[in-house]
Amino acid sequence: MDLIRTCVDIASNPKHTIWICPLLFLADAALCGLVVWKIPYTEIDWKAYMQQVSQYIAGECDYTKLYGDTGPLVYPAAHVYIYRLLHYLTNEGTDIRVAQYIFAALYLSTLALVMQCYRQAKVPPYVFPLLILSKRLHSIFMLRLFNDGFAVFFLFLAIFCYQRRLWTAGSLAYSFGLGVKMSLLLALPAVGVVLWQGMGRDRALRQAVVMGQLQVLLGYPFLAADPRSYLSRAFELSRQFLFKWTVNWRFVGEQTFLSRPFSLALLGAHAALLTAFLATRWLKPTDASPVRAIQQLINLPADEKRNKIARRITPDFILASILASIVIGCLCARSLHYQFYTYIAWSTPFLLWRSGMHPVLMYGIWAAQEWAWNVYPSINASSGVVVGVLAMTVVASWVGSGPAAERPSADSEHKHQE
């Protein structure tokens, strides 16, 4: 019985993550080495990235003229700068093995950030093995070399900074990640809520200005050349995806998938879910109704009230809100490709755990999700599981945020100013 109690304590007590996380990290580092060494690299977008960067290096800054084998350049400027550096480090993109080791380092750096964000939110040790067991996630980083790895790194760097009240550093990290891929727009509603309640209206608006300024700075060479082509290509919200590559909504059939009513229904569902979470979950630290909370946005509350609200923006609240916003966006996206799993794989374990779900059920849902994302090409069954797990995760986020507004723990009663 003593042994059982010890094992249960190790699995459930967050204090043990201080030594469990390094062990899991080392195990995953060894696994990354084996993946790069033993599993063949698969060419998908890397060559096209290098072709587009080569044209930029040659002096082309018009986004309508930057093309690769897979089509035009459709990512913002930070993507170009990152892959320009990779172009240099990998002998113009020809040394794939060096690129794979760089992406292995990127994967491990992101994993370290995710673990620290989870630890700040007091997640118990039994959840952490799910962070290192994904076959698809290792493939996206080290065998495909997608830019989503950089985007998710900066997303969790932003969360890491926000959890420590490093507001400006977090906003710069988030904006830079958005400059890699506009998928991070999915997190923007929760980021705005966190900043507003954690800092107050005026300082939050200044953070928004900082984010915008960084986007202008990153895009300046392309904006100067042709602003319309840059904005329309790098942030193309109306982009259409082919049915044959979709991972999520395949089971509805191609005719429905391509129809305008289906697209509008998903857009409406996205807006409705965000509104529901905003009204009933994300504004709870204000202890006010949605109408009253909006009034507080317009008319600043007294310092004492504002400080009380800020103390309720705990590391747990920050992580839960931003990850929920990501998962809601993924659920309502018309087409997810395999690389989108980078935004989901490290969100699901936390959101399922936070709902109070039994560990066995949580592991079962995670296994179903992992299976579905490893079916290639996707089939009706796998796409149904992808959507089903995302829906369950959104419900789990709702349930996990259900009790009374969070109160600061002893270790979160620190100074809330930057």
Steps between C-alpha positions, in 0.01 A plus 500: 500500500786737571642429155162565339459826690851605394426426132170686517673798660771503233239487223266761643709748700622792284809542719650189338507658154825669600684170448257313273512763224880480453478120473225520239690771314817287484300201381345708224839644402626146447186419299556807281852381422364159398232658281753709308746211476266216406189639327526636144429868443188583294510793260184712505556876533869540585617526140230756420596704807862505384401602146292790631775612735754484216288742300479732802878486546535591133311822573135420428261651757173484306298216656318433173834401345632273777423144388614145566406157370194489727375844399528860620639615833203527738668560837591831669845656512635331815471168315722641226767618745507168688532293187757738360713419805433129445595546134839627619551234768411208272712590197212656307259235624695202368621364836178344622661320793619830652149638453355199680730549797402868513134399506571240767646780712191711420272213607685452829505874570125516445447192717698664781277810477184289499617311809574825682160643407332182628703512821399861562138385470560226762434209263569161665777269376274236343404746225856570386573170315235602247724791399774273363313200354361642177631333186340761274651790693854364463433451129377858447811648659784269394380321186297777332674823616177702499496861616222419748773386741629856524149644535413271791836570665423873510143429614620314808778753554228766516298291748817440705560877520137586574493250785792691654344843439760585235228660294704681235736206446198273460332734254816524290534121499137456400523761224820345364328159492212660314763631259597140429150371434162663537359184665585671831211738435290221655649590840443875465158521673636337817824698484295819492291390798807402700677831432195714570425336834862450599620851419199727470354667194763762422805276540328224303437741213868592506584131470279482191692794354829324575378188317393706201827690490697177495290372207572820308871476581519135391310562180660832411717381202194338342256774597734754340515296179128425467280517812195353329679187379660445842181536702288299257746209487646490852164549676257352250191417707299376200750231400337183364634153581459184294262234632749220433747637759255571781543314830184609680178539302549226238205302634249766390581439133664723240182674388414612853863578581529744209157658546455856619229413756739258672771768511258755645373247755853438626567874515179549697586215736844652559352839583235343725751291696735793551211717617381229740846450649553875524167563671499209742862393551774742396352808670448330838800672663305827474219353715263685270242428234613535137322835475663624820839371384468700178411806704817445701693492173363841414504648850807385689431345843671630811858393561401262779245324279740490204774346714257241633406400146865483398583260785239260366681472167695199622738282298226237485245749366743631237591155371140375502359805322758516221500125433118492501495778241739299281292182525174684430658644185623157389158342559333763282767506227372369169829328419780385727819356353731267689735778612213659697547224754784708645238736646278218627734231633631705793161664570283191540667342809471817708142578403382142559675488838359834608144371448549249782487207260614160628860426389399176325238681290744784432764259372239322290386823331862600441571159340197533271616845394853379435370210290281730291782742425727215390259363239630608159318586288211577731182293475144560615563322830824683582357840409196429717728419792702820442187714515352297786808535720523872427134537598558303822801717576293817456237354735777408745625859483152622582460260791850569632426873514161449660557554875512845656756742366852397585659641810872556525700234678775584745766489234306726264471790744802660346519844353282516192672792336770437242 
